[in-house]
Every structure is written in C-alpha cells, then in structure tokens.
C-alpha cells in the first residue's frame, strides 16, 4: 500500500484525490470536472480505491449510496403492500386467517394470504431488507466518515491555486492594500463567528464543521435503534401477556414468577353524558350515540412476602393502590399494566330455591359462586344440595354429551343431587338456563332459579420491555444527528494573496444562498470583490448555447 | 364562543383568499426600474400583512375552540387538517421573510386554502375525547406532525414553481403531462369541495337498502346523488335517484361515489379551464414565474425538506412512539397510519440521499418533492378514509 507524497510535503493515504493538506490534485482522472467534487473533500475512500477481493466487492456494494437508496425504496414499497389489507394481528379471530382473507377480499385476499403478506412485517425477507439497510448504514458511514475526518483535520490554510480555482465560489481581485483589506475582512469574519486561521498571510475562515458529522451521528442512532430490535429476540427481554381479573378478585400477575399479585376492586366504564358534560359536545354525542369517556380499573398491587413458604397460600404485602386508566398504566419493577380490554356483566353468582313441586313449599335458598362453586350446600332441617357436575360454558358436544366450551361462566349448567328427609338417597336434576331436566323420572323436589348477580371483568396487558432504553437512546442520538446535519452548515472561506491580487474561494456543504449573502456582508468595505458562482455561470453558458442552437 | 371560533376561521379563509392577488400583483411588475421595485415591495408588503392578519384570525379560531372544548382541537380530521393548513401558512410566512419571494404566496396560499376548505367538508362539531386520546401527547404529537408535514408541503410549493418555470411548455412531453396531472389533481380537490358543498346547501339526502359484505341487509345514506350504488341496492323511498352502477359488498360504495364525482366534475372543470386558457394550465402559469431564479426555488424546496424532515421525524415517529407506548402498550404496531408515517420518512430519507450523494438537483429534486407531498396527502386522506386502522377516529 503506497502512500502518496504531495509536493507540499504532506503524505496522503493511497487513493487520495485531492491532497488532504493543500488540495492539489493527486489523481487527475478522478478530478476531471471544471469544479471539484467536494462532497468528501477528495479523500481516499476504501470503496473507491480497492476492488479486488470478495471483501472489497461486498464492501463496495454496501457502501454505495445508490444501493442504499434502492434498499430504502424497496422497503418503502414493501411496507406499503402490507397496508392494502389488515395484517393478521388486526383481523377478528372468528375464523382462520386463510378463510378470513378469502371470505372478506375474494381472490385478491387469497393471493395476499398465499404470498404471506398477512404477516409481512415479520416475514424473513422483510427482516433481511431491514438488516441490509443496517449493514449499508454501517459500511457507508465508515467508508466516508474516517477519510472525511482526516481530510478536514489535515487541511492547511494555504490551499493550492488549482484547488481554489475549482471551487464553486471563486474570484480574483486586484488590491492596492492587501493588508488593510485582510484586516477588515478578519474583523467581519469574526463578527460572523468564523474561526480564523492564518498562515503566510493567508486566511482560512471556517464555521459549523461539526454539522458534517450530523449524518454519521444519526446513522449511529439508527444502528442502535436496530440493535434494540435484535435484542428483543433475547428471551426475557420482552413480555407480552394478558391478565383477566374480576371485580373483587386477587390474582397472581403472570410472568412475575409469582411474586406480584393484583386485586381488582372495581372496574368502571363511563360514557359521555350530553346533559352533564361540556355543552359543546352535545351535538357530537347525539351524532355518535355513545362516546366512551373512561375505562378504569381500581386495583391494589401486592407483593408476596419473603417468608411465604411454597405450597402455602401466599402472604401478601400491599405495595400500592392505583387507578389504571387508558394512558395511565401502573408501573412497578420494570413491569407495566395497561387497561386494554374489559367484559361487562359477566355472571358471578346464581341463586336457586329448593321447592316441593306439588305443595310449592320452599325449603331454603342456595347461592353458587360461579367461579368457585362448593360441592355441597346445606339448607338445614335435613335439606341439602350436592353439585355433581358443573359446566361453566355449557354445550352438547358432537356425541351429545354435556360439556363446557371454556372456564368463563357464559352459560352455566349444573347436575344437582337434592337431598330431603323424604328422599335421603337424593334426586338428580340437570339445571341450565331455561332448562330443567329430570333424567331419572319424576322428582318430588325441584331447584327453582331465583336470581343472578353479575360482575365486571377487566383485561389488563402485562408488559415488560427491557429493550426500550436502547430504542430511546437510538432515537435520541438520531434526532441529535439529524438536527446537527440539517440546521447547521459547514462553511469555509479562503483568502489568499497572489502577488498584487486577492484570491477568494468559498465552500459550503449546503445552502449556497445563505453563504453568498454572508460573504457579501463580510466583504463589504474590504475592497475585495465577491466571488462568482461558477456553477451558475456554467449553467447560464449552457442555456445560452441551447438557445443559440434553437435559433 | 363556539360561533366566534368558526367565524374566525371564515375570516382567516377570506383573508388568505384576498392576499393571493397581492402576491400576484407583486410578480407582475417588471424589474429594472427603482420605482417599480418599490411598488413591487408595496404589493408584496400588503399581501404579507393580510396573510399575517389571516393567520392571527386562524390562531384565534384555534385558541377559542381549545377553550370551548377543553382540549386541543386536534382530535379529528377537520381539526387536524385546518391546523395543517395553518402550519402551512406559518411556514410560508417564515420562508417569505427569509427569501422575500412573493411568488411562493401565489402557489402556497392557494394550497393552504384548498386544504382548509377540504377540511371543512368533514364533521365540524366539537367532539369529546375518547380515553385513548386523553393525554398531553395529543397536542405534542399531533401538532409536531402537522408542522413537519406543512414545512415539507412548502417544498412542494417551491417545487411546483420550479417545474412550471423550468419545463419547456412549447412542446408536449412527459414533464408537461405529469405537470398537468398535478394541476388536474388540484382541480379535482376544487371539484370535491364544490360538489360536496353544493349538495350540502340543497340538503340532499337519499337512502338505499343493500346487502353488506357479510350478507346482511343494511342501509346507506348518501349526501350526493348515488351514481355508484351499493351491493344489490333498493330504493327506500319512491322517486329516489337510481344508481347507474353497483359495486360488490367489500367496496364502500358511498366513498367510491364521492371519489368518482370529484374526478369526473374535476375533469369537466379542467377541460373548461383549458378551453378558456387555450393552453396547458402549466403553460398559463409560467409567465408568473419569470422573475424568479430557478436555483433559488430549488434551494427553498431543498431547505424546506431539510427543516421539515427532523420536525416530521420528531412528531411523526419519536413522539408518536412515546405516546403509542403509553396508550397502546407498544411503541410500534404496524398500524397503517404508523406504516405510512414510516413510508413518508423513508421517502424523504431517500430524497436527501439522492440529493446529497447522487447530486439530484433541480428538476429531479422537484419531482421528488411532488411525490413526497403526494405521499403525505395519501396518508392524510386515503389512510384515514379508506384503509382505517387504530387511527380511524381521526376521521
């Protein structure tokens, strides 16, 4: 790897186009244009220098902005495809996904499902796209940032004439008194907060160099953000569970290793009332019918006491009382509980009266806790009821036997055995809502349905996400970088003595209008002419040429 | 106070409308003579003063509505879109003082006007906040997004000026065609506003019974005549206008009908304008742009993207993620609105890379700014009305 020594004496790395120190052209064929390509200061970028080994080729592929932009555009189009129909996580679970898409959207829906677009954002190829963008970010940044840093760090004040001439803003002007002109210019430059360096009577004024690092800082932020995404795949970093808990109930919070318990004191659903709430809402409430105002669970958080023994019922210590609402999750020990769902009016108890069918005489009442039924209810005086079977969510299965669909008491049914002084061996009765069967012939007694109580159930999302800080850090660094690169400009003005002339050249990474205006105030009263925009002149000449061709 | 609020919006709307010709007057002056330069300044000054008064009136609308509702008026499509229009005007005022370009007023103010008029086609009553929206992040997230998108929209305005000036209108080309497509799209928005308000004034209503996508009978109320009828429609009252076409149940016939009306009336309006002008709309606008330098509008367009991109990222992604984590338990959930915010962000990221690294200046960059604005509008209109996800309350 040969290094290149410039005539100014500075040793440049192999592949440098413009000498890092004085700006002299080192590789003629890469600096052909009338103006220099100043994007990376003509520094030696690996991707522009080596192309032999497979590593070089991969490096060069990912360091290309063209490839990067294509990756962005492909990701963009793919993301858009995923919004044509809802993703699988947003469809109702009434039927299988395959059936749902075809049923709702016809052959297009079937195609969408067959192509796997119903889970597009977690498909392997989408993840490959995102990962490629990540790789591109890393390689692009390294390929450019390091040589750029070198070039900006090594630059000297006195730049080669060929370098100055081929800047976009450049002019020469004759001056009687160069020293006076320079003094005045220095004063004005200082007023505009330029950092001024001098060498052999020449000036380099520079400001906002740190804005050049903006892109690399924001790329770092993005990479950290993407790392957060990878970290999520590590077990234990991310928890997503659901806790259904009835009013009055205390339950262990899942995924907490049995350490935390939650009691639901009350669940409240409020809707806006057009007479009580803000008058201004009345029209909207009337049009919408019902507008929810608040979903709230009043809960108590408990922690299992340290001296609880396994197998024993846990001793609980109250940690705090809290009202969980939408937008106000309960946070503790890295966990968060969110109000996300509810079920109103779930059956909680059912009451029955035991009665003689003929005489209609009653012999006491029993109330069954549907979520925790006892096996036997003693009604006194020799009357009692035994619960032989309980089906919380009753239905007949395919072979015609009674069974339960779930543990939730949506449709409770019981097989009771009723004991009485007359029938000490018991009478069997099957009781469900609107049904009363006596499978073994006529009974003397019956259980008459006498009332229900209902209960609200709250659905809380249990969340723990130990990757959040990484996403937050990445996002924060990205915002700093993007602001740094967008809201500041890197401006340089070179003033050089050349016999009786003053050479002025200037460069900015963006916002040329701003630079031109600034230069005109800086050079006011110095006797130095404002530099000309050589790019614009070229364009004007081009368009004149075009016009003359038309004629 | 609620009526004061809506009157202030009307006043703002009228003032913006009045300001436009003043910016036009500022352009029509020939340059060169000092005296005319002064009159140039005078016209533009009156224009900008009227615009600022209009802006203050709209700010008054915003504040009074906030007071009446008790929450920031950013909670539905009408409120969001009017605020977006206000931000667009604010961005224009800011850019005007940086670059002193009155022609930008000729292009950006009409866009802002159309956006505010479009917003007014949606339900305007003050609505209470559902639980998911009861958070300070509502005003933080929504206002930052609107501001970011408005600044990006200024880049569209500047790009439009660039294209109108730079394109060779003497012969038909791809560029003239696509420029006319932009003009036709704008005319179609005018048509949408005209059609909707005309039938609203006449209080048009027609109801049909139909079979919905799940095979159940349902009823659909139209507020403009139903050229496109729903699946197996039947008129409920005799004498109701009978639709010409019917569409299957999975397509929302009412929305499609509105779109078809806007596009067809827009086409009529467009050809009427062409007939009057006797040339392409782009060509007719070109003389307005004769005093502006191409590289200046190019720079305005680029700078707007540079200024708007970080603001959009902050509001549309960062604040959005923070709030989503609080309200929806996760900061990202691939909801259509989220995905389209990501698409917008990716697009402008590609725009900046093409410009910085591949040297896409001038016309190419201007077309990109147009596409970017189209994506923003798609996210505002189509994603709310057609795709609809968790953000659907925004409609």
Coordinates of C-alpha atoms in Angstrom, one line a residue, chain A residues 39-545:
Chain A
X39 CA -18.6 16.1 -1.2
X40 CA -15.9 14.1 0.7
X41 CA -13.1 16.6 0.2
X42 CA -11.5 14.3 -2.4
X43 CA -10.4 12.0 0.4
X44 CA -9.3 8.4 0.0
X45 CA -12.4 6.2 0.4
X46 CA -11.8 2.5 0.6
X47 CA -14.7 1.8 -1.7
X48 CA -13.2 4.0 -4.4
X49 CA -9.7 2.6 -4.1
X50 CA -9.9 -1.2 -3.8
X51 CA -12.0 -3.7 -5.8
X52 CA -10.1 -7.0 -5.9
X53 CA -11.1 -9.4 -3.2
X54 CA -14.6 -10.6 -2.3
X55 CA -14.5 -8.4 0.9
X56 CA -13.8 -5.4 -1.3
X57 CA -16.7 -6.2 -3.5
X58 CA -19.1 -6.7 -0.6
X59 CA -17.8 -3.5 1.0
X60 CA -18.2 -1.6 -2.2
X61 CA -21.7 -2.9 -2.8
X62 CA -23.0 -1.8 0.6
X63 CA -21.0 1.5 0.7
X64 CA -22.8 2.7 -2.4
X65 CA -25.5 5.3 -1.7
X66 CA -27.2 4.0 -4.9
X67 CA -27.6 0.6 -3.3
X68 CA -28.7 2.3 0.0
X69 CA -31.4 4.3 -1.8
X70 CA -32.6 1.2 -3.6
X71 CA -32.9 -0.7 -0.3
X72 CA -34.9 2.2 1.2
X73 CA -37.2 2.3 -1.9
X74 CA -37.8 -1.4 -1.9
X75 CA -38.5 -1.4 1.9
X76 CA -40.9 1.6 1.3
X77 CA -42.8 -0.3 -1.4
X78 CA -42.9 -3.5 0.6
X79 CA -44.2 -1.6 3.7
X80 CA -47.0 -0.1 1.6
X81 CA -48.1 -3.5 0.3
X82 CA -48.6 -4.6 3.9
X83 CA -51.3 -1.9 4.3
X84 CA -53.6 -3.0 1.5
X85 CA -55.4 -5.4 3.7
X86 CA -55.2 -5.5 7.5
X87 CA -52.3 -7.6 9.0
X88 CA -53.2 -10.9 10.7
X89 CA -52.9 -9.4 14.2
X90 CA -55.7 -6.9 13.4
X91 CA -58.3 -9.4 12.0
X92 CA -61.0 -10.8 14.1
X93 CA -60.5 -14.4 15.3
X94 CA -63.8 -15.7 14.1
X95 CA -62.3 -17.9 11.5
X96 CA -58.8 -19.0 10.4
X97 CA -56.7 -16.4 8.6
X98 CA -56.8 -18.3 5.4
X99 CA -60.5 -18.4 5.4
X100 CA -60.9 -14.8 6.6
X101 CA -58.8 -13.2 3.8
X102 CA -60.6 -15.1 1.1
X103 CA -64.0 -14.6 2.6
X104 CA -63.5 -10.8 3.0
X105 CA -61.4 -9.9 0.0
X106 CA -62.0 -12.6 -2.6
X107 CA -59.2 -13.9 -4.8
X108 CA -57.1 -10.9 -4.1
X109 CA -57.3 -11.7 -0.4
X110 CA -56.4 -15.3 -1.1
X111 CA -53.4 -14.2 -3.1
X112 CA -52.4 -11.8 -0.3
X113 CA -52.6 -14.6 2.2
X114 CA -50.7 -17.1 -0.1
X115 CA -47.9 -14.6 -0.6
X116 CA -47.6 -14.2 3.1
X117 CA -48.4 -10.5 3.1
X118 CA -50.8 -11.1 6.1
X119 CA -47.6 -11.2 8.2
X120 CA -45.4 -9.1 6.0
X121 CA -43.5 -7.2 8.7
X122 CA -42.3 -10.3 10.4
X123 CA -41.5 -12.2 7.1
X124 CA -37.9 -13.3 6.6
X125 CA -37.4 -11.2 3.5
X126 CA -38.7 -8.0 5.2
X127 CA -36.3 -8.6 8.1
X128 CA -33.5 -9.2 5.5
X129 CA -34.3 -5.9 3.9
X130 CA -34.1 -4.0 7.3
X131 CA -30.9 -5.9 8.1
X132 CA -29.4 -4.9 4.8
X133 CA -30.3 -1.3 5.5
X134 CA -28.5 -1.7 8.8
X135 CA -25.3 -3.1 7.1
X136 CA -25.5 -0.4 4.5
X137 CA -25.7 2.2 7.2
X138 CA -22.6 0.9 9.0
X139 CA -20.4 0.5 5.9
X140 CA -21.5 3.7 4.2
X141 CA -20.7 5.6 7.4
X142 CA -17.3 4.0 8.0
X143 CA -16.3 4.4 4.3
X144 CA -16.9 8.1 4.4
X145 CA -16.6 9.4 7.9
X146 CA -13.0 8.3 8.6
X147 CA -11.4 9.8 5.4
X148 CA -13.5 12.9 5.8
X149 CA -12.3 13.3 9.3
X150 CA -8.7 13.0 8.2
X151 CA -9.2 15.4 5.3
X152 CA -10.8 18.1 7.4
X153 CA -8.3 17.7 10.2
X154 CA -5.2 17.8 8.0
X155 CA -6.3 20.8 5.8
X156 CA -3.9 23.7 5.9
X157 CA -4.7 27.3 5.4
X158 CA -2.8 27.9 2.2
X159 CA -4.5 25.9 -0.4
X160 CA -3.1 25.2 -3.9
X161 CA -4.2 27.6 -6.6
X162 CA -5.7 24.8 -8.6
X163 CA -7.9 23.9 -5.6
X164 CA -9.2 27.4 -5.1
X165 CA -9.9 27.9 -8.8
X166 CA -12.0 24.9 -8.9
X167 CA -14.3 25.9 -6.0
X168 CA -17.9 26.8 -6.9
X169 CA -17.5 30.3 -5.4
X170 CA -14.3 31.9 -6.6
X171 CA -12.9 35.2 -7.9
X172 CA -9.7 37.2 -8.0
X173 CA -9.4 40.9 -7.4
X174 CA -6.6 43.4 -7.6
X175 CA -6.0 45.3 -4.4
X176 CA -3.8 48.3 -3.5
X177 CA -3.6 47.5 0.1
X178 CA -3.9 43.8 0.8
X179 CA -3.1 44.1 4.5
X180 CA -5.9 46.6 5.1
X181 CA -8.4 44.5 3.2
X182 CA -7.5 41.4 5.1
X183 CA -7.7 43.2 8.4
X184 CA -11.2 44.5 7.6
X185 CA -12.3 41.0 6.3
X186 CA -10.9 39.4 9.5
X187 CA -12.9 41.8 11.6
X188 CA -16.1 41.0 9.7
X189 CA -15.4 37.3 9.7
X190 CA -15.1 37.3 13.5
X191 CA -18.4 39.2 13.7
X192 CA -20.0 36.3 11.8
X193 CA -18.4 33.9 14.3
X194 CA -16.0 32.3 12.0
X195 CA -12.9 30.5 13.3
X196 CA -10.0 32.2 11.6
X197 CA -6.7 30.5 10.9
X198 CA -3.7 32.3 9.3
X199 CA -0.6 31.1 7.6
X200 CA 1.9 33.0 5.4
X201 CA -0.6 35.9 5.4
X202 CA -3.4 33.8 4.0
X203 CA -6.7 33.2 5.8
X204 CA -8.9 30.2 6.2
X205 CA -12.2 31.1 7.9
X206 CA -14.4 28.2 8.9
X207 CA -17.5 27.5 10.9
X208 CA -20.0 24.8 11.6
X209 CA -17.7 21.9 10.8
X210 CA -19.5 19.7 13.3
X211 CA -22.5 19.7 11.0
X212 CA -20.5 17.5 8.7
X213 CA -20.7 14.8 11.4
X214 CA -24.5 15.0 11.6
X215 CA -25.2 12.2 9.1
X216 CA -22.8 9.8 10.8
X217 CA -24.2 10.6 14.2
X218 CA -27.8 10.0 13.0
X219 CA -26.7 6.8 11.4
X220 CA -25.2 5.7 14.7
X221 CA -28.5 6.4 16.3
X222 CA -30.3 4.3 13.7
X223 CA -27.9 1.4 14.2
X224 CA -28.5 1.5 18.0
X225 CA -32.3 1.5 17.3
X226 CA -32.0 -1.5 15.1
X227 CA -29.9 -3.3 17.7
X228 CA -32.8 -2.7 20.1
X229 CA -34.9 -4.7 17.6
X230 CA -32.4 -7.6 17.7
X231 CA -32.2 -7.5 21.5
X232 CA -35.9 -8.2 21.6
X233 CA -35.4 -11.7 20.4
X234 CA -33.4 -12.5 23.5
X235 CA -35.7 -14.4 25.9
X236 CA -36.9 -12.5 28.9
X237 CA -36.2 -9.1 27.4
X238 CA -39.8 -8.7 26.2
X239 CA -43.0 -9.8 27.8
X240 CA -46.5 -9.5 26.4
X241 CA -49.2 -11.2 28.4
X242 CA -52.8 -10.7 29.4
X243 CA -54.4 -10.7 32.8
X244 CA -58.2 -11.0 33.1
X245 CA -59.3 -10.2 36.6
X246 CA -62.8 -10.0 38.0
X247 CA -64.0 -7.4 40.4
X248 CA -63.2 -8.4 44.0
X249 CA -60.7 -11.0 42.8
X250 CA -57.0 -11.2 43.6
X251 CA -54.8 -12.9 41.1
X252 CA -51.1 -13.6 40.5
X253 CA -49.7 -11.4 37.8
X254 CA -48.3 -13.7 35.0
X255 CA -44.6 -13.6 34.1
X256 CA -43.6 -12.2 37.5
X257 CA -42.6 -15.6 38.9
X258 CA -45.5 -15.5 41.3
X259 CA -44.0 -12.5 43.1
X260 CA -46.7 -9.9 42.4
X261 CA -50.5 -10.1 42.9
X262 CA -53.2 -7.8 41.8
X263 CA -56.6 -7.2 43.3
X264 CA -59.3 -5.6 41.2
X265 CA -61.5 -3.6 43.5
X266 CA -63.7 -2.1 40.8
X267 CA -63.9 -1.7 37.0
X268 CA -65.6 1.4 35.7
X269 CA -66.8 2.3 32.2
X270 CA -68.0 5.8 31.8
X271 CA -69.6 7.3 28.8
X272 CA -70.1 11.0 28.0
X273 CA -73.5 12.4 29.1
X274 CA -74.8 15.2 26.9
X275 CA -76.6 16.8 29.8
X276 CA -73.8 16.6 32.4
X277 CA -70.6 17.0 30.3
X278 CA -69.4 20.1 28.4
X279 CA -72.4 21.5 26.4
X280 CA -70.2 22.0 23.4
X281 CA -70.1 18.2 23.0
X282 CA -73.9 17.7 22.8
X283 CA -74.1 17.7 19.0
X284 CA -71.3 15.2 18.6
X285 CA -72.6 12.9 21.3
X286 CA -76.0 13.0 19.6
X287 CA -74.5 12.1 16.3
X288 CA -72.2 9.4 17.6
X289 CA -74.7 7.8 20.0
X290 CA -72.3 6.7 22.7
X291 CA -68.9 8.0 23.3
X292 CA -66.7 6.3 25.9
X293 CA -65.2 8.7 28.5
X294 CA -63.2 6.4 30.8
X295 CA -62.1 2.8 31.2
X296 CA -60.7 2.4 34.7
X297 CA -59.7 -0.4 37.0
X298 CA -59.2 0.4 40.7
X299 CA -56.5 -2.0 41.8
X300 CA -54.2 -2.9 44.7
X301 CA -50.8 -4.3 43.9
X302 CA -49.4 -6.8 46.3
X303 CA -46.0 -8.4 46.7
X304 CA -45.5 -11.9 48.1
X305 CA -43.9 -11.7 51.5
X306 CA -40.4 -13.1 51.6
X307 CA -41.3 -15.6 54.3
X308 CA -44.1 -17.2 52.3
X309 CA -43.5 -20.9 52.1
X310 CA -44.0 -22.8 48.8
X311 CA -47.3 -24.7 48.8
X312 CA -48.8 -22.4 51.4
X313 CA -51.2 -19.7 50.4
X314 CA -49.1 -16.7 49.7
X315 CA -48.8 -14.0 52.4
X316 CA -49.3 -10.7 50.6
X317 CA -47.9 -7.3 51.4
X318 CA -49.7 -4.3 49.9
X319 CA -47.4 -2.2 47.7
X320 CA -49.8 0.4 46.3
X321 CA -53.3 1.3 45.3
X322 CA -53.7 2.7 41.8
X323 CA -56.3 3.5 39.2
X324 CA -55.3 2.1 35.9
X325 CA -56.7 4.1 33.0
X326 CA -56.0 4.2 29.3
X327 CA -52.9 6.4 29.0
X328 CA -52.1 5.8 32.7
X329 CA -50.6 2.3 33.1
X330 CA -49.5 1.0 36.5
X331 CA -45.7 0.7 36.6
X332 CA -43.7 -1.4 39.0
X333 CA -40.3 -3.2 39.0
X334 CA -39.9 -2.9 35.2
X335 CA -43.5 -4.1 34.6
X336 CA -46.4 -2.1 33.3
X337 CA -50.1 -3.0 33.5
X338 CA -52.3 -1.4 30.8
X339 CA -56.0 -1.0 30.6
X340 CA -56.7 -2.6 27.3
X341 CA -59.9 -4.7 27.5
X342 CA -63.0 -5.4 29.6
X343 CA -66.1 -7.6 29.8
X344 CA -69.2 -6.1 31.4
X345 CA -71.8 -8.1 33.2
X346 CA -70.2 -11.5 33.4
X347 CA -72.3 -13.8 35.6
X348 CA -70.8 -14.2 39.0
X349 CA -73.5 -15.9 41.2
X350 CA -76.7 -17.8 40.6
X351 CA -79.3 -18.5 43.3
X352 CA -81.8 -21.3 43.5
X353 CA -84.6 -22.1 45.8
X354 CA -85.4 -25.7 46.7
X355 CA -89.1 -26.3 46.5
X356 CA -91.6 -29.1 46.7
X357 CA -93.1 -29.3 43.2
X358 CA -96.6 -30.1 44.4
X359 CA -97.0 -28.1 47.6
X360 CA -94.9 -25.2 46.3
X361 CA -93.4 -25.1 49.8
X362 CA -89.9 -23.6 49.9
X363 CA -87.0 -25.1 51.9
X364 CA -84.2 -22.6 51.7
X365 CA -82.0 -20.9 49.2
X366 CA -78.5 -21.5 47.9
X367 CA -76.2 -19.1 46.1
X368 CA -73.5 -20.5 43.9
X369 CA -70.3 -18.6 43.3
X370 CA -69.9 -19.5 39.6
X371 CA -66.2 -19.1 39.6
X372 CA -65.7 -21.1 42.8
X373 CA -68.7 -23.4 43.4
X374 CA -68.9 -25.5 46.6
X375 CA -69.6 -29.2 46.3
X376 CA -72.3 -29.2 48.9
X377 CA -74.9 -26.6 50.2
X378 CA -76.6 -27.4 53.5
X379 CA -80.1 -25.8 53.7
X380 CA -80.8 -27.1 57.2
X381 CA -83.6 -29.3 58.5
X382 CA -82.3 -32.3 56.6
X383 CA -82.4 -30.5 53.2
X384 CA -79.2 -30.2 51.2
X385 CA -77.9 -29.9 47.6
X386 CA -74.8 -31.5 46.1
X387 CA -73.2 -30.2 43.0
X388 CA -72.3 -33.3 41.0
X389 CA -71.1 -31.6 37.8
X390 CA -70.6 -28.0 36.8
X391 CA -70.3 -26.7 33.2
X392 CA -69.5 -23.0 33.2
X393 CA -69.9 -22.6 29.5
X394 CA -72.3 -25.4 28.7
X395 CA -73.0 -27.0 25.3
X396 CA -73.6 -30.5 24.0
X397 CA -70.6 -31.9 22.2
X398 CA -70.7 -33.9 19.0
X399 CA -71.6 -37.2 20.7
X400 CA -74.5 -35.4 22.5
X401 CA -72.8 -35.2 26.0
X402 CA -72.9 -32.1 28.1
X403 CA -69.5 -30.3 28.1
X404 CA -68.0 -26.9 28.6
X405 CA -66.5 -24.6 26.0
X406 CA -64.5 -22.5 28.4
X407 CA -63.9 -21.7 32.1
X408 CA -65.9 -18.5 31.8
X409 CA -69.4 -18.7 33.1
X410 CA -71.2 -17.6 30.0
X411 CA -73.8 -20.3 30.1
X412 CA -73.6 -22.2 33.4
X413 CA -75.2 -25.6 33.8
X414 CA -75.3 -28.0 36.8
X415 CA -76.1 -31.5 37.7
X416 CA -77.5 -31.4 41.2
X417 CA -78.4 -34.0 43.7
X418 CA -81.1 -32.9 46.1
X419 CA -81.5 -34.4 49.5
X420 CA -84.6 -34.2 51.6
X421 CA -86.0 -36.1 54.6
X422 CA -88.4 -37.9 52.2
X423 CA -85.6 -38.7 49.7
X424 CA -82.4 -39.3 51.7
X425 CA -80.8 -41.1 48.8
X426 CA -81.2 -38.0 46.7
X427 CA -82.9 -36.9 43.4
X428 CA -80.9 -35.9 40.4
X429 CA -81.7 -32.8 38.4
X430 CA -80.0 -31.1 35.5
X431 CA -80.3 -27.4 35.6
X432 CA -79.2 -24.9 32.9
X433 CA -80.5 -21.5 31.8
X434 CA -84.1 -22.0 30.7
X435 CA -83.8 -25.8 31.2
X436 CA -84.6 -28.2 33.9
X437 CA -84.3 -31.9 33.1
X438 CA -85.0 -34.8 35.3
X439 CA -83.1 -37.7 33.8
X440 CA -84.3 -40.4 36.1
X441 CA -88.1 -39.8 36.1
X442 CA -90.2 -37.5 38.2
X443 CA -88.6 -35.8 41.1
X444 CA -90.5 -34.7 44.2
X445 CA -88.4 -31.6 44.6
X446 CA -87.0 -29.0 42.2
X447 CA -84.5 -26.2 42.3
X448 CA -86.1 -23.0 41.1
X449 CA -83.9 -20.3 39.6
X450 CA -84.2 -17.3 41.8
X451 CA -81.7 -14.7 40.7
X452 CA -78.2 -13.8 39.4
X453 CA -75.5 -11.4 40.1
X454 CA -73.1 -10.1 37.6
X455 CA -69.6 -8.8 37.8
X456 CA -67.3 -6.7 35.5
X457 CA -64.0 -8.2 34.4
X458 CA -61.1 -6.1 33.4
X459 CA -58.5 -7.1 30.8
X460 CA -55.0 -5.8 31.6
X461 CA -52.0 -6.1 29.3
X462 CA -48.9 -7.2 31.2
X463 CA -45.8 -5.7 29.6
X464 CA -42.2 -5.7 30.4
X465 CA -39.7 -4.4 27.8
X466 CA -36.1 -4.3 28.8
X467 CA -35.1 -3.1 25.3
X468 CA -36.9 0.3 25.5
X469 CA -33.9 2.2 26.7
X470 CA -31.9 1.1 23.6
X471 CA -34.7 2.3 21.3
X472 CA -34.9 5.6 23.2
X473 CA -31.1 6.1 23.1
X474 CA -31.0 5.3 19.4
X475 CA -33.9 7.7 18.7
X476 CA -32.3 10.4 20.8
X477 CA -28.9 10.1 19.1
X478 CA -30.7 10.1 15.7
X479 CA -32.5 13.3 16.5
X480 CA -29.3 15.0 17.6
X481 CA -27.5 13.9 14.4
X482 CA -30.3 14.8 12.1
X483 CA -30.6 18.3 13.7
X484 CA -26.9 18.8 13.6
X485 CA -26.7 17.9 9.9
X486 CA -29.9 19.8 8.9
X487 CA -29.8 23.1 10.9
X488 CA -26.1 24.0 10.7
X489 CA -23.9 24.4 7.7
X490 CA -20.2 23.9 7.3
X491 CA -18.8 27.0 5.6
X492 CA -15.3 27.8 4.6
X493 CA -13.9 30.9 3.1
X494 CA -10.3 31.0 1.8
X495 CA -8.5 34.3 1.3
X496 CA -5.1 34.0 -0.4
X497 CA -2.5 36.6 -1.5
X498 CA -1.2 36.1 -5.0
X499 CA 1.2 38.9 -6.0
X500 CA -1.0 42.0 -6.1
X501 CA -4.2 40.0 -6.2
X502 CA -6.5 38.6 -3.6
X503 CA -8.0 35.2 -4.4
X504 CA -11.3 34.4 -2.7
X505 CA -12.9 31.0 -2.7
X506 CA -15.6 29.6 -0.6
X507 CA -17.4 26.3 0.0
X508 CA -20.4 25.1 1.9
X509 CA -22.0 21.7 2.2
X510 CA -25.4 23.3 1.6
X511 CA -27.5 26.5 1.5
X512 CA -25.4 28.3 -1.0
X513 CA -27.7 31.3 -1.0
X514 CA -27.0 31.8 2.7
X515 CA -23.3 31.6 2.1
X516 CA -23.4 34.1 -0.7
X517 CA -25.3 36.6 1.3
X518 CA -23.0 36.2 4.3
X519 CA -19.9 36.7 2.1
X520 CA -21.3 39.9 0.7
X521 CA -21.7 41.4 4.2
X522 CA -18.2 40.1 5.1
X523 CA -16.5 41.6 2.1
X524 CA -18.4 44.9 2.4
X525 CA -15.9 47.7 2.8
X526 CA -12.8 45.5 2.2
X527 CA -12.3 46.3 -1.4
X528 CA -12.4 42.6 -2.2
X529 CA -14.8 41.5 -4.9
X530 CA -17.5 39.0 -4.1
X531 CA -16.7 35.5 -5.5
X532 CA -18.7 34.4 -8.5
X533 CA -20.9 31.3 -8.6
X534 CA -19.1 29.3 -11.2
X535 CA -21.8 26.6 -11.3
X536 CA -24.4 29.2 -12.2
X537 CA -22.2 30.7 -14.9
X538 CA -21.7 27.3 -16.4
X539 CA -25.5 26.8 -16.4
X540 CA -26.0 30.2 -18.0
X541 CA -23.5 29.4 -20.6
X542 CA -25.1 26.1 -21.3
X543 CA -28.5 27.6 -21.6
X544 CA -27.2 30.3 -23.9
X545 CA -25.7 27.6 -26.0

